[in-house]
Amino acid sequence: MKKGWAALVCGLIFALGLGISGMTQVGRVVGFLDVFGAWQPALIFVMGGAIVVHFFAYRWIIRQPSPLFDREWHVPTRKDITLPLVGGAFIFGLGWGLGGFCPGPALVSLASGQSRPVIFVGSMLLGMVIYRLIFSRKVSSP
Amino acid sequence: MPLDWINALIGGVFIGLAASLMLYWNGRVAGISGIVSGVLNPVTDSGGKSWRWMFLLGFGLGGLILKVLKPEVFASELPTPLWTVPAAGMLVGVGTMMSGGCTSGHGVCGISRLSIRSIFATIVFIAAGILSVLLARHWGVMS
């Protein structure tokens, strides 16, 4: 039960962060990726700020004997660079540039009631389901 | 520092905080594509589905709060034809499943752990994003 409420709080903070940061404004995202055009570097600070906080927090947290509300850590440990990892990241990047949305900002934008996030998220879910139907054994976690 | 840089930094700190609390409380990676695909998965993993639904509920609540307090943060229009939206969504859905993460799971959580897989994936998806915008402009898909 505590696990659920903890996840809810994390989701809430995460969504607010995405909105405040500018990631839900697709024009800014495309501007960030438009390095050979009118480049808008602002969004580098989103990833930068998040990584600085989590980099130091991670080092302290992972030294604890266990998470507060779970018995064990669920952190990926794989180190192999595989074709699905690289190919999948490439396909994801193509879609990110074309639509200006990655999964998080698209989901948060559903609350706006605008049509593009609804179409985007619907197709994203469809893509996930189709992938799982075809390669059900190759799904991995981050 | 311009205001949009400061907002980006504040938002980034929120995201880093959310990822850290997720790890500290539940021992989980706050990867959005993984949480969403876990909900879609008919096979329940060891941790169950309920925390994933609660995370997404929090996500939705966050979205509603933004809609009330800062509706201007939602700008989903691009100078692209409508067919590009489902195409982009499909690519993002398939790609994140194949590579096992997105901007949050690989880009934030993975890089913070210095995961070699996540560093690789992030370099590739940013490069592909740059290429995608370049091609979309070149072919006149994006004005």
XYZ file of N, CA and C in Angstrom:
855
model
N 0.825 -1.208 0.000
C 0.000 0.000 0.000
C 0.859 1.257 0.000
N 1.881 1.254 0.900
C 2.798 2.399 0.952
C 3.498 2.573 -0.393
N 3.820 1.429 -1.043
C 4.475 1.458 -2.333
C 3.657 2.235 -3.358
N 2.335 2.022 -3.300
C 1.447 2.702 -4.232
C 1.418 4.205 -4.015
N 1.263 4.613 -2.771
C 1.218 6.057 -2.477
C 2.553 6.720 -2.803
N 3.652 5.993 -2.522
C 4.970 6.530 -2.847
C 5.081 6.760 -4.361
N 4.610 5.772 -5.138
C 4.669 5.891 -6.600
C 3.821 7.063 -7.082
N 2.657 7.256 -6.435
C 1.782 8.378 -6.818
C 2.487 9.715 -6.613
N 3.138 9.859 -5.456
C 3.857 11.117 -5.180
C 4.976 11.330 -6.202
N 5.712 10.253 -6.514
C 6.799 10.366 -7.499
C 6.256 10.771 -8.868
N 5.144 10.148 -9.279
C 4.538 10.485 -10.568
C 4.115 11.941 -10.619
N 3.552 12.412 -9.503
C 3.095 13.810 -9.423
C 4.270 14.782 -9.574
N 5.336 14.546 -8.812
C 6.507 15.435 -8.874
C 7.131 15.386 -10.269
N 7.204 14.172 -10.830
C 7.793 13.987 -12.162
C 7.013 14.795 -13.205
N 5.679 14.684 -13.147
C 4.833 15.381 -14.127
C 4.978 16.899 -14.004
N 5.005 17.400 -12.767
C 5.189 18.846 -12.561
C 6.533 19.284 -13.150
N 7.563 18.481 -12.908
C 8.891 18.791 -13.437
C 8.898 18.877 -14.951
N 8.211 17.926 -15.598
C 8.163 17.943 -17.061
C 7.477 19.206 -17.564
N 6.380 19.601 -16.893
C 5.648 20.799 -17.316
C 6.465 22.063 -17.116
N 7.073 22.185 -15.933
C 7.862 23.382 -15.624
C 9.058 23.505 -16.574
N 9.666 22.355 -16.914
C 10.929 22.363 -17.655
C 10.809 22.829 -19.102
N 9.601 22.704 -19.687
C 9.440 23.048 -21.104
C 9.336 21.833 -22.006
N 9.452 20.619 -21.410
C 9.425 19.401 -22.235
C 8.051 19.118 -22.855
N 6.986 19.758 -22.327
C 5.659 19.533 -22.904
C 5.356 20.531 -24.030
N 6.348 21.371 -24.348
C 6.188 22.302 -25.475
C 7.001 21.763 -26.642
N 6.293 21.100 -27.567
C 6.992 20.338 -28.606
C 7.885 21.228 -29.478
N 7.500 22.488 -29.639
C 8.323 23.403 -30.426
C 9.707 23.595 -29.808
N 9.752 23.619 -28.476
C 11.034 23.749 -27.781
C 11.887 22.504 -27.950
N 11.214 21.338 -27.908
C 11.944 20.073 -28.058
C 12.563 19.994 -29.454
N 11.746 20.326 -30.463
C 12.265 20.330 -31.838
C 13.388 21.370 -31.964
N 13.220 22.530 -31.312
C 14.255 23.563 -31.329
C 15.549 23.076 -30.700
N 15.422 22.244 -29.657
C 16.612 21.688 -29.004
C 17.342 20.712 -29.927
N 16.545 19.962 -30.721
C 17.157 18.976 -31.621
C 17.604 19.601 -32.942
N 17.203 20.846 -33.182
C 17.502 21.520 -34.448
C 18.880 22.191 -34.382
N 19.923 21.399 -34.142
C 21.247 21.972 -33.906
C 21.848 22.603 -35.163
N 21.365 22.171 -36.349
C 21.887 22.763 -37.579
C 21.003 23.914 -38.072
N 19.962 24.241 -37.282
C 19.092 25.356 -37.634
C 19.144 26.408 -36.536
N 17.955 26.840 -36.065
C 17.893 27.823 -34.978
C 17.909 27.073 -33.649
N 19.099 26.639 -33.229
C 19.215 25.777 -32.048
C 18.788 26.494 -30.774
N 17.942 25.829 -29.980
C 17.528 26.351 -28.669
C 18.099 25.413 -27.596
N 19.204 25.799 -26.958
C 19.894 24.871 -26.048
C 19.234 24.680 -24.682
N 18.156 25.434 -24.378
C 17.613 25.465 -23.007
C 17.394 24.072 -22.406
N 16.859 23.138 -23.193
C 16.443 21.862 -22.605
C 17.612 20.987 -22.148
N 18.836 21.358 -22.494
C 19.984 20.614 -21.974
C 20.000 20.705 -20.448
N 19.418 21.794 -19.906
C 19.408 21.977 -18.453
C 18.398 21.072 -17.759
N 17.433 20.541 -18.520
C 16.486 19.596 -17.921
C 17.232 18.313 -17.570
N 17.871 17.749 -18.590
C 18.622 16.520 -18.364
C 19.773 16.790 -17.389
N 20.436 17.936 -17.549
C 21.555 18.286 -16.676
C 21.122 18.368 -15.217
N 20.054 19.104 -14.939
C 19.568 19.263 -13.564
C 19.141 17.939 -12.967
N 18.414 17.147 -13.765
C 17.919 15.857 -13.269
C 19.076 14.920 -12.977
N 20.078 14.893 -13.865
C 21.209 13.972 -13.682
C 22.052 14.381 -12.473
N 22.298 15.671 -12.290
C 23.109 16.114 -11.142
C 22.439 15.676 -9.826
N 21.123 15.909 -9.719
C 20.401 15.515 -8.505
C 20.450 14.000 -8.306
N 20.107 13.261 -9.388
C 19.989 11.811 -9.236
C 21.354 11.126 -9.118
N 22.384 11.710 -9.733
C 23.737 11.141 -9.658
C 24.200 11.047 -8.200
N 24.037 12.146 -7.474
C 24.492 12.157 -6.078
C 23.524 11.393 -5.179
N 22.213 11.553 -5.416
C 21.228 10.829 -4.606
C 21.406 9.323 -4.775
N 21.625 8.884 -6.020
C 21.781 7.443 -6.288
C 22.903 6.836 -5.442
N 24.043 7.555 -5.393
C 25.206 7.033 -4.674
C 24.919 6.832 -3.186
N 24.127 7.719 -2.621
C 23.774 7.575 -1.212
C 22.704 6.493 -1.028
N 21.671 6.526 -1.889
C 20.526 5.610 -1.730
C 20.959 4.153 -1.845
N 21.798 3.864 -2.848
C 22.123 2.466 -3.144
C 22.996 1.835 -2.052
N 23.559 2.659 -1.171
C 24.332 2.112 -0.043
C 23.434 1.672 1.113
N 22.151 2.045 1.052
C 21.229 1.622 2.106
C 20.954 0.121 1.949
N 20.629 -0.566 3.047
C 20.423 -2.019 2.955
C 19.270 -2.407 2.030
N 18.213 -1.611 1.980
C 17.101 -1.908 1.074
C 16.284 -0.639 0.888
N 15.405 -0.624 -0.143
C 14.496 0.530 -0.252
C 13.585 0.585 0.979
N 12.979 1.741 1.213
C 12.137 1.915 2.397
C 10.895 1.016 2.374
N 10.270 0.877 1.188
C 8.996 0.152 1.106
C 9.090 -1.140 0.303
N 10.294 -1.655 0.081
C 10.447 -2.900 -0.674
C 11.612 -3.670 -0.071
N 11.661 -4.975 -0.351
C 12.729 -5.791 0.233
C 14.038 -5.677 -0.522
N 13.945 -5.395 -1.829
C 15.179 -5.401 -2.628
C 15.152 -4.315 -3.699
N 16.335 -4.075 -4.283
C 16.472 -3.097 -5.358
C 16.065 -3.731 -6.683
N 15.436 -2.918 -7.531
C 15.054 -3.403 -8.864
C 15.790 -2.573 -9.914
N 17.098 -2.525 -9.819
C 17.894 -1.688 -10.716
C 18.584 -2.572 -11.751
N 18.465 -2.213 -13.048
C 19.088 -3.035 -14.103
C 20.606 -3.092 -13.928
N 21.182 -4.253 -14.271
C 22.628 -4.417 -14.094
C 23.329 -4.810 -15.402
N 22.566 -4.928 -16.492
C 23.188 -5.356 -17.769
C 24.208 -4.338 -18.246
N 25.236 -4.821 -18.936
C 26.278 -3.939 -19.454
C 26.530 -4.154 -20.944
N 25.800 -5.094 -21.567
C 26.081 -5.428 -22.961
C 25.397 -4.461 -23.932
N 26.161 -3.999 -24.909
C 25.608 -3.139 -25.962
C 25.085 -4.056 -27.057
N 23.758 -4.042 -27.252
C 23.152 -4.970 -28.207
C 22.502 -4.220 -29.357
N 22.201 -4.952 -30.424
C 21.543 -4.346 -31.578
C 20.163 -3.773 -31.216
N 19.330 -4.510 -30.447
C 18.036 -3.903 -30.059
C 18.212 -2.609 -29.258
N 19.224 -2.550 -28.404
C 19.450 -1.326 -27.620
C 19.723 -0.143 -28.551
N 20.669 -0.335 -29.474
C 21.085 0.754 -30.358
C 20.014 1.027 -31.415
N 19.512 -0.047 -32.043
C 18.482 0.117 -33.076
C 17.218 0.732 -32.500
N 16.813 0.271 -31.314
C 15.620 0.802 -30.673
C 15.780 2.272 -30.321
N 16.961 2.628 -29.807
C 17.218 4.028 -29.459
C 17.160 4.895 -30.718
N 17.663 4.360 -31.838
C 17.639 5.103 -33.100
C 16.194 5.332 -33.564
N 15.385 4.272 -33.524
C 13.972 4.388 -33.933
C 13.239 5.379 -33.016
N 13.485 5.264 -31.717
C 12.865 6.185 -30.758
C 13.245 7.629 -31.093
N 14.542 7.865 -31.357
C 15.005 9.218 -31.664
C 14.336 9.804 -32.897
N 14.148 8.965 -33.929
C 13.470 9.439 -35.145
C 12.061 9.935 -34.804
N 11.345 9.157 -33.992
C 9.991 9.545 -33.604
C 9.971 10.771 -32.704
N 10.968 10.869 -31.840
C 11.078 12.010 -30.911
C 11.245 13.309 -31.703
N 12.109 13.280 -32.712
C 12.341 14.475 -33.524
C 11.137 14.829 -34.382
N 10.473 13.794 -34.919
C 9.338 14.038 -35.808
C 8.134 14.602 -35.057
N 7.880 14.067 -33.836
C 6.687 14.479 -33.103
C 6.966 15.484 -31.984
N 8.230 15.592 -31.562
C 8.579 16.502 -30.472
C 8.199 15.967 -29.098
N 7.678 14.751 -29.061
C 7.262 14.148 -27.789
C 8.103 12.915 -27.482
N 8.541 12.774 -26.224
C 8.976 11.474 -25.725
C 7.849 10.993 -24.802
N 7.904 9.758 -24.288
C 6.720 9.224 -23.596
C 6.199 10.071 -22.435
N 7.064 10.534 -21.535
C 6.612 11.277 -20.355
C 5.827 12.540 -20.693
N 6.435 13.476 -21.429
C 5.714 14.709 -21.778
C 4.413 14.455 -22.546
N 4.392 13.431 -23.401
C 3.163 13.123 -24.137
C 2.055 12.719 -23.169
N 2.407 11.873 -22.189
C 1.403 11.427 -21.209
C 0.880 12.597 -20.373
N 1.789 13.453 -19.905
C 1.361 14.609 -19.093
C 0.438 15.503 -19.922
N 0.750 15.640 -21.216
C -0.017 16.545 -22.074
C -1.430 16.060 -22.351
N -1.736 14.787 -22.006
C -3.110 14.306 -22.159
C -4.065 15.195 -21.362
N -3.592 15.719 -20.227
C -4.436 16.549 -19.363
C -4.868 17.836 -20.055
N -4.123 18.255 -21.074
C -4.450 19.519 -21.750
C -5.725 19.407 -22.576
N -6.098 18.172 -22.948
C -7.265 17.989 -23.806
C -6.985 18.282 -25.272
N -5.728 18.628 -25.607
C -5.380 18.881 -27.012
C -5.341 17.555 -27.776
N -5.534 17.624 -29.112
C -5.706 16.382 -29.878
C -4.387 15.670 -30.166
N -3.296 16.421 -30.414
C -2.046 15.759 -30.800
C -1.510 14.802 -29.729
N -1.532 15.186 -28.440
C -1.075 14.224 -27.423
C -1.906 12.942 -27.398
N -3.228 13.065 -27.623
C -4.094 11.880 -27.600
C -3.719 10.936 -28.738
N -3.552 11.500 -29.935
C -3.182 10.680 -31.099
C -1.801 10.065 -30.879
N -0.877 10.881 -30.351
C 0.491 10.396 -30.136
C 0.515 9.241 -29.142
N -0.133 9.431 -27.991
C -0.099 8.395 -26.949
C -0.798 7.126 -27.434
N -1.927 7.284 -28.137
C -2.641 6.115 -28.683
C -1.735 5.309 -29.604
N -1.017 5.992 -30.495
C -0.139 5.281 -31.431
C 1.068 4.690 -30.721
N 1.545 5.402 -29.678
C 2.694 4.892 -28.910
C 2.317 3.577 -28.220
N 1.134 3.556 -27.602
C 0.679 2.332 -26.931
C 0.518 1.204 -27.938
N -0.029 1.546 -29.121
C -0.195 0.554 -30.182
C 1.167 -0.003 -30.597
N 2.148 0.890 -30.766
C 3.500 0.465 -31.126
C 4.085 -0.476 -30.081
N 3.844 -0.164 -28.792
C 4.350 -1.015 -27.716
C 3.707 -2.397 -27.751
N 2.382 -2.422 -27.972
C 1.658 -3.699 -28.001
C 2.120 -4.537 -29.191
N 2.244 -3.889 -30.362
C 2.684 -4.616 -31.564
C 4.077 -5.181 -31.340
N 4.973 -4.366 -30.764
C 6.334 -4.851 -30.517
C 6.315 -6.071 -29.598
N 5.507 -6.003 -28.559
C 5.468 -7.118 -27.617
C 4.886 -8.369 -28.263
N 3.890 -8.192 -29.150
C 3.294 -9.347 -29.817
C 4.329 -10.029 -30.717
N 5.185 -9.227 -31.353
C 6.161 -9.796 -32.288
C 7.387 -10.344 -31.557
N 7.894 -9.556 -30.612
C 9.140 -9.961 -29.925
C 8.884 -10.120 -28.437
N 7.936 -10.975 -28.069
C 7.521 -10.996 -26.669
C 8.651 -11.406 -25.720
N 9.680 -12.078 -26.220
C 10.727 -12.537 -25.309
C 11.889 -11.562 -25.223
N 11.891 -10.549 -26.063
C 13.083 -9.697 -26.110
C 12.903 -8.380 -25.353
N 11.800 -8.266 -24.631
C 11.564 -7.018 -23.921
C 12.478 -6.929 -22.703
N 13.169 -5.825 -22.572
C 14.043 -5.632 -21.420
C 13.672 -4.343 -20.703
N 14.271 -4.144 -19.542
C 14.004 -2.912 -18.800
C 15.221 -2.000 -18.910
N 15.092 -0.723 -18.518
C 16.218 0.198 -18.676
C 17.379 -0.219 -17.790
N 21.116 34.497 -16.850
C 20.505 33.281 -17.422
C 19.088 33.569 -17.891
N 18.740 33.204 -19.151
C 17.371 33.440 -19.628
C 16.361 32.618 -18.815
N 15.108 33.106 -18.797
C 14.082 32.477 -17.964
C 13.828 31.020 -18.357
N 13.865 30.734 -19.679
C 13.574 29.345 -20.067
C 14.686 28.384 -19.636
N 15.916 28.897 -19.480
C 16.984 28.052 -18.957
C 16.737 27.754 -17.484
N 16.296 28.762 -16.741
C 16.034 28.581 -15.310
C 14.880 27.611 -15.102
N 13.797 27.778 -15.895
C 12.669 26.850 -15.802
C 13.102 25.422 -16.129
N 13.947 25.294 -17.150
C 14.440 23.970 -17.541
C 15.206 23.342 -16.378
N 16.014 24.145 -15.704
C 16.816 23.644 -14.584
C 15.929 23.249 -13.402
N 14.949 24.115 -13.080
C 14.031 23.807 -11.965
C 13.253 22.523 -12.276
N 12.719 22.440 -13.494
C 11.987 21.236 -13.903
C 12.871 20.008 -13.829
N 14.119 20.159 -14.269
C 15.069 19.051 -14.217
C 15.319 18.584 -12.796
N 15.438 19.535 -11.860
C 15.648 19.182 -10.450
C 14.432 18.407 -9.909
N 13.217 18.829 -10.289
C 11.991 18.095 -9.905
C 12.083 16.639 -10.407
N 12.484 16.486 -11.672
C 12.551 15.146 -12.275
C 13.601 14.294 -11.555
N 14.753 14.911 -11.248
C 15.791 14.192 -10.523
C 15.335 13.793 -9.132
N 14.566 14.673 -8.488
C 14.023 14.393 -7.158
C 13.025 13.229 -7.224
N 12.138 13.267 -8.232
C 11.147 12.195 -8.393
C 11.850 10.857 -8.618
N 12.884 10.847 -9.468
C 13.620 9.610 -9.748
C 14.309 9.108 -8.476
N 14.827 10.039 -7.674
C 15.538 9.645 -6.451
C 14.580 9.087 -5.404
N 13.421 9.713 -5.240
C 12.430 9.220 -4.276
C 11.915 7.843 -4.699
N 11.742 7.661 -6.014
C 11.271 6.375 -6.537
C 12.248 5.258 -6.152
N 13.533 5.579 -6.245
C 14.562 4.588 -5.900
C 14.628 4.389 -4.379
N 14.590 5.477 -3.642
C 14.722 5.406 -2.190
C 13.527 4.693 -1.550
N 12.333 5.001 -2.030
C 11.125 4.400 -1.455
C 10.866 2.993 -1.968
N 10.837 2.841 -3.314
C 10.395 1.572 -3.898
C 11.515 0.760 -4.541
N 12.719 1.319 -4.625
C 13.825 0.597 -5.245
C 13.684 0.460 -6.744
N 12.866 1.338 -7.352
C 12.565 1.216 -8.789
C 13.168 2.350 -9.598
N 13.381 2.069 -10.896
C 13.809 3.086 -11.842
C 12.570 3.825 -12.343
N 12.619 5.167 -12.309
C 11.477 5.959 -12.790
C 11.582 6.142 -14.302
N 11.428 5.025 -15.032
C 11.454 5.071 -16.490
C 10.032 5.040 -17.021
N 9.629 6.099 -17.711
C 8.216 6.216 -18.100
C 7.807 5.130 -19.092
N 8.632 4.896 -20.135
C 8.229 3.882 -21.124
C 8.122 2.506 -20.461
N 9.000 2.230 -19.499
C 8.945 0.941 -18.813
C 7.712 0.805 -17.939
N 7.343 1.888 -17.266
C 6.158 1.857 -16.403
C 4.892 1.669 -17.249
N 4.824 2.397 -18.379
C 3.655 2.279 -19.250
C 3.580 0.893 -19.872
N 4.713 0.392 -20.392
C 4.660 -0.916 -21.046
C 4.404 -2.018 -20.018
N 4.803 -1.785 -18.752
C 4.516 -2.761 -17.710
C 3.033 -2.871 -17.428
N 2.316 -1.755 -17.574
C 0.862 -1.764 -17.389
C 0.189 -2.537 -18.520
N 0.770 -2.398 -19.741
C 0.192 -3.071 -20.913
C 0.487 -4.566 -20.927
N 1.543 -4.967 -20.174
C 1.977 -6.354 -20.203
C 0.941 -7.273 -19.542
N 0.414 -8.281 -20.297
C -0.562 -9.184 -19.682
C 0.069 -10.048 -18.579
N 1.399 -10.239 -18.630
C 2.074 -11.036 -17.607
C 2.531 -10.101 -16.486
N 2.047 -10.357 -15.272
C 2.426 -9.491 -14.161
C 3.806 -9.882 -13.642
N 4.693 -8.892 -13.497
C 6.021 -9.206 -12.968
C 5.979 -9.262 -11.448
N 7.128 -9.493 -10.839
C 7.186 -9.730 -9.399
C 6.594 -8.570 -8.583
N 6.817 -7.346 -9.058
C 6.379 -6.182 -8.286
C 4.901 -5.865 -8.441
N 4.220 -6.537 -9.384
C 2.813 -6.259 -9.601
C 2.580 -5.001 -10.400
N 1.301 -4.737 -10.691
C 0.939 -3.612 -11.537
C 0.479 -2.398 -10.755
N 0.084 -2.584 -9.493
C -0.628 -1.496 -8.814
C 0.240 -0.254 -8.639
N 1.544 -0.422 -8.336
C 2.386 0.769 -8.166
C 2.523 1.522 -9.491
N 2.503 0.771 -10.610
C 2.600 1.428 -11.919
C 1.358 2.292 -12.171
N 0.190 1.725 -11.850
C -1.046 2.496 -12.019
C -1.047 3.725 -11.123
N -0.550 3.565 -9.897
C -0.515 4.704 -8.970
C 0.443 5.783 -9.480
N 1.584 5.359 -10.046
C 2.522 6.328 -10.616
C 1.826 7.113 -11.730
N 1.114 6.375 -12.602
C 0.435 7.040 -13.720
C -0.702 7.937 -13.229
N -1.349 7.540 -12.139
C -2.384 8.387 -11.536
C -1.767 9.703 -11.053
N -0.601 9.592 -10.393
C 0.120 10.791 -9.972
C 0.509 11.651 -11.158
N 0.899 10.996 -12.235
C 1.249 11.698 -13.470
C 0.057 12.515 -13.985
N -1.106 11.857 -13.984
C -2.314 12.530 -14.451
C -2.701 13.695 -13.552
N -2.562 13.489 -12.225
C -2.855 14.571 -11.273
C -1.919 15.753 -11.527
N -0.637 15.455 -11.742
C 0.336 16.500 -12.045
C -0.083 17.272 -13.293
N -0.532 16.542 -14.300
C -0.991 17.176 -15.538
C -2.160 18.109 -15.288
N -3.112 17.661 -14.455
C -4.288 18.495 -14.157
C -3.895 19.747 -13.372
N -2.963 19.588 -12.423
C -2.485 20.758 -11.654
C -1.845 21.767 -12.602
N -1.030 21.279 -13.537
C -0.403 22.176 -14.518
C -1.464 22.875 -15.366
N -2.519 22.116 -15.717
C -3.560 22.699 -16.568
C -4.255 23.856 -15.855
N -4.428 23.729 -14.543
C -5.089 24.784 -13.770
C -4.142 25.959 -13.526
N -2.905 25.659 -13.095
C -1.996 26.727 -12.660
C -1.138 27.311 -13.784
N -0.738 26.463 -14.748
C 0.169 26.924 -15.799
C -0.227 26.326 -17.147
N -1.429 26.654 -17.654
C -1.896 25.994 -18.893
C -0.998 26.286 -20.097
N -0.207 27.369 -20.017
C 0.645 27.723 -21.156
C 1.780 26.724 -21.381
N 2.015 25.812 -20.405
C 3.085 24.835 -20.624
C 2.682 23.773 -21.657
N 1.384 23.686 -21.947
C 0.954 22.704 -22.942
C 0.911 23.338 -24.320
N 1.882 22.999 -25.149
C 1.916 23.493 -26.524
C 2.286 22.322 -27.419
N 1.269 21.654 -27.966
C 1.522 20.414 -28.701
C 1.467 20.591 -30.216
N 1.316 21.843 -30.672
C 1.219 22.064 -32.122
C 2.599 22.248 -32.745
N 2.818 21.580 -33.867
C 4.049 21.745 -34.644
C 3.653 22.089 -36.076
N 4.549 22.755 -36.834
C 4.258 22.989 -38.250
C 4.485 21.740 -39.081
N 3.788 20.662 -38.713
C 3.879 19.394 -39.449
C 2.468 18.920 -39.768
N 2.286 18.157 -40.882
C 0.953 17.597 -41.166
C 0.551 16.583 -40.094
N -0.745 16.364 -39.954
C -1.263 15.537 -38.857
C -0.793 14.077 -38.932
N -0.529 13.579 -40.161
C -0.115 12.161 -40.274
C 1.198 11.884 -39.553
N 1.998 12.926 -39.331
C 3.279 12.699 -38.662
C 3.090 12.326 -37.191
N 1.952 12.692 -36.603
C 1.745 12.441 -35.168
C 1.627 10.942 -34.869
N 0.714 10.204 -35.551
C 0.691 8.758 -35.301
C 1.984 8.064 -35.730
N 2.617 8.568 -36.793
C 3.891 7.968 -37.220
C 4.931 8.122 -36.114
N 5.028 9.325 -35.549
C 5.989 9.575 -34.474
C 5.669 8.718 -33.251
N 4.387 8.626 -32.911
C 3.977 7.830 -31.751
C 4.353 6.362 -31.903
N 4.123 5.810 -33.106
C 4.483 4.406 -33.362
C 5.985 4.192 -33.216
N 6.769 5.108 -33.822
C 8.235 4.994 -33.730
C 8.690 5.036 -32.272
N 8.110 5.940 -31.486
C 8.498 6.067 -30.081
C 8.091 4.809 -29.298
N 6.903 4.289 -29.570
C 6.441 3.086 -28.870
C 7.329 1.889 -29.161
N 7.593 1.628 -30.451
C 8.420 0.487 -30.845
C 9.866 0.684 -30.372
N 10.399 1.879 -30.602
C 11.812 2.134 -30.276
C 12.114 2.021 -28.795
N 11.235 2.585 -27.941
C 11.510 2.532 -26.500
C 11.382 1.107 -25.961
N 10.458 0.314 -26.542
C 10.336 -1.085 -26.121
C 11.588 -1.854 -26.508
N 12.072 -1.603 -27.747
C 13.218 -2.341 -28.255
C 14.483 -2.011 -27.459
N 14.655 -0.735 -27.132
C 15.892 -0.344 -26.437
C 15.727 -0.399 -24.923
N 14.508 -0.676 -24.445
C 14.290 -0.847 -23.008
C 14.350 0.440 -22.210
N 13.980 1.561 -22.821
C 13.958 2.805 -22.046
C 13.828 4.021 -22.929
N 13.553 5.166 -22.299
C 13.404 6.404 -23.061
C 14.261 7.495 -22.421
N 13.812 8.726 -22.541
C 14.570 9.867 -22.029
C 14.743 9.791 -20.506
N 13.737 9.220 -19.822
C 13.817 9.128 -18.360
C 14.624 7.912 -17.906
N 14.258 6.718 -18.388
C 14.924 5.496 -17.943
C 16.395 5.445 -18.337
N 16.691 5.736 -19.606
C 18.082 5.761 -20.059
C 18.719 7.130 -19.785
N 18.033 8.196 -20.233
C 18.635 9.536 -20.240
C 18.908 10.096 -18.857
N 17.995 9.883 -17.910
C 18.183 10.437 -16.564
C 18.680 9.362 -15.588
N 17.879 8.306 -15.397
C 18.224 7.299 -14.381
C 19.484 6.534 -14.764
N 19.556 6.076 -16.021
C 20.687 5.255 -16.457
C 21.992 6.029 -16.458
N 21.972 7.241 -17.012
C 23.201 8.044 -17.048
C 23.664 8.357 -15.626
N 22.727 8.634 -14.704
C 23.100 8.921 -13.313
C 23.795 7.733 -12.656
N 23.423 6.514 -13.082
C 24.094 5.310 -12.562
C 25.378 5.010 -13.323
N 25.681 5.821 -14.345
C 26.811 5.597 -15.255
C 26.691 4.242 -15.953
N 25.445 3.854 -16.285
C 25.206 2.621 -17.040
C 25.694 2.806 -18.467
N 26.571 1.923 -18.914
C 27.145 2.055 -20.250
C 26.063 1.890 -21.325
N 25.082 1.004 -21.065
C 23.970 0.814 -22.004
C 23.170 2.112 -22.170
N 22.890 2.755 -21.041
C 22.065 3.963 -21.092
C 22.807 5.132 -21.733
N 24.121 5.234 -21.456
C 24.910 6.306 -22.071
C 24.906 6.125 -23.591
N 25.109 4.892 -24.034
C 25.080 4.566 -25.459
C 23.719 4.911 -26.066
N 22.653 4.424 -25.420
C 21.299 4.634 -25.944
C 20.986 6.128 -26.046
N 21.384 6.903 -25.027
C 21.061 8.325 -25.016
C 21.785 9.071 -26.138
N 23.067 8.743 -26.348
C 23.800 9.368 -27.457
C 23.092 9.047 -28.782
N 22.672 7.785 -28.942
C 22.039 7.370 -30.199
C 20.686 8.058 -30.383
N 19.839 8.120 -29.321
C 18.514 8.703 -29.575
C 18.563 10.222 -29.739
N 19.536 10.881 -29.120
C 19.663 12.329 -29.367
C 20.177 12.567 -30.795
N 21.162 11.762 -31.220
C 21.670 11.890 -32.590
C 20.555 11.619 -33.604
N 19.744 10.588 -33.351
C 18.644 10.261 -34.262
C 17.594 11.367 -34.252
N 17.378 11.986 -33.112
C 16.431 13.100 -33.023
C 16.902 14.287 -33.852
N 18.206 14.570 -33.779
C 18.786 15.661 -34.570
C 18.633 15.347 -36.060
N 18.946 14.096 -36.427
C 18.822 13.659 -37.823
C 17.371 13.764 -38.298
N 16.443 13.368 -37.424
C 15.021 13.373 -37.773
C 14.529 14.788 -38.080
N 14.904 15.757 -37.234
C 14.495 17.149 -37.469
C 15.129 17.667 -38.761
N 16.394 17.308 -38.969
C 17.113 17.726 -40.181
C 16.409 17.198 -41.433
N 16.058 15.898 -41.424
C 15.397 15.285 -42.576
C 13.997 15.850 -42.777
N 13.269 16.043 -41.654
C 11.898 16.571 -41.758
C 11.916 17.963 -42.402
N 12.912 18.767 -42.055
C 13.029 20.095 -42.682
C 13.454 19.972 -44.145
N 14.421 19.076 -44.400
C 14.959 18.895 -45.747
C 13.857 18.466 -46.718
N 13.009 17.547 -46.268
C 11.942 17.030 -47.127
C 10.671 17.876 -47.065
N 10.712 18.964 -46.325
C 9.557 19.850 -46.267
C 8.399 19.324 -45.442
N 8.654 18.264 -44.613
C 7.602 17.746 -43.723
C 7.372 18.733 -42.586
N 8.470 19.414 -42.192
C 8.386 20.393 -41.107
C 8.834 21.738 -41.672
N 7.988 22.747 -41.536
C 8.341 24.030 -42.145
C 9.174 24.870 -41.186
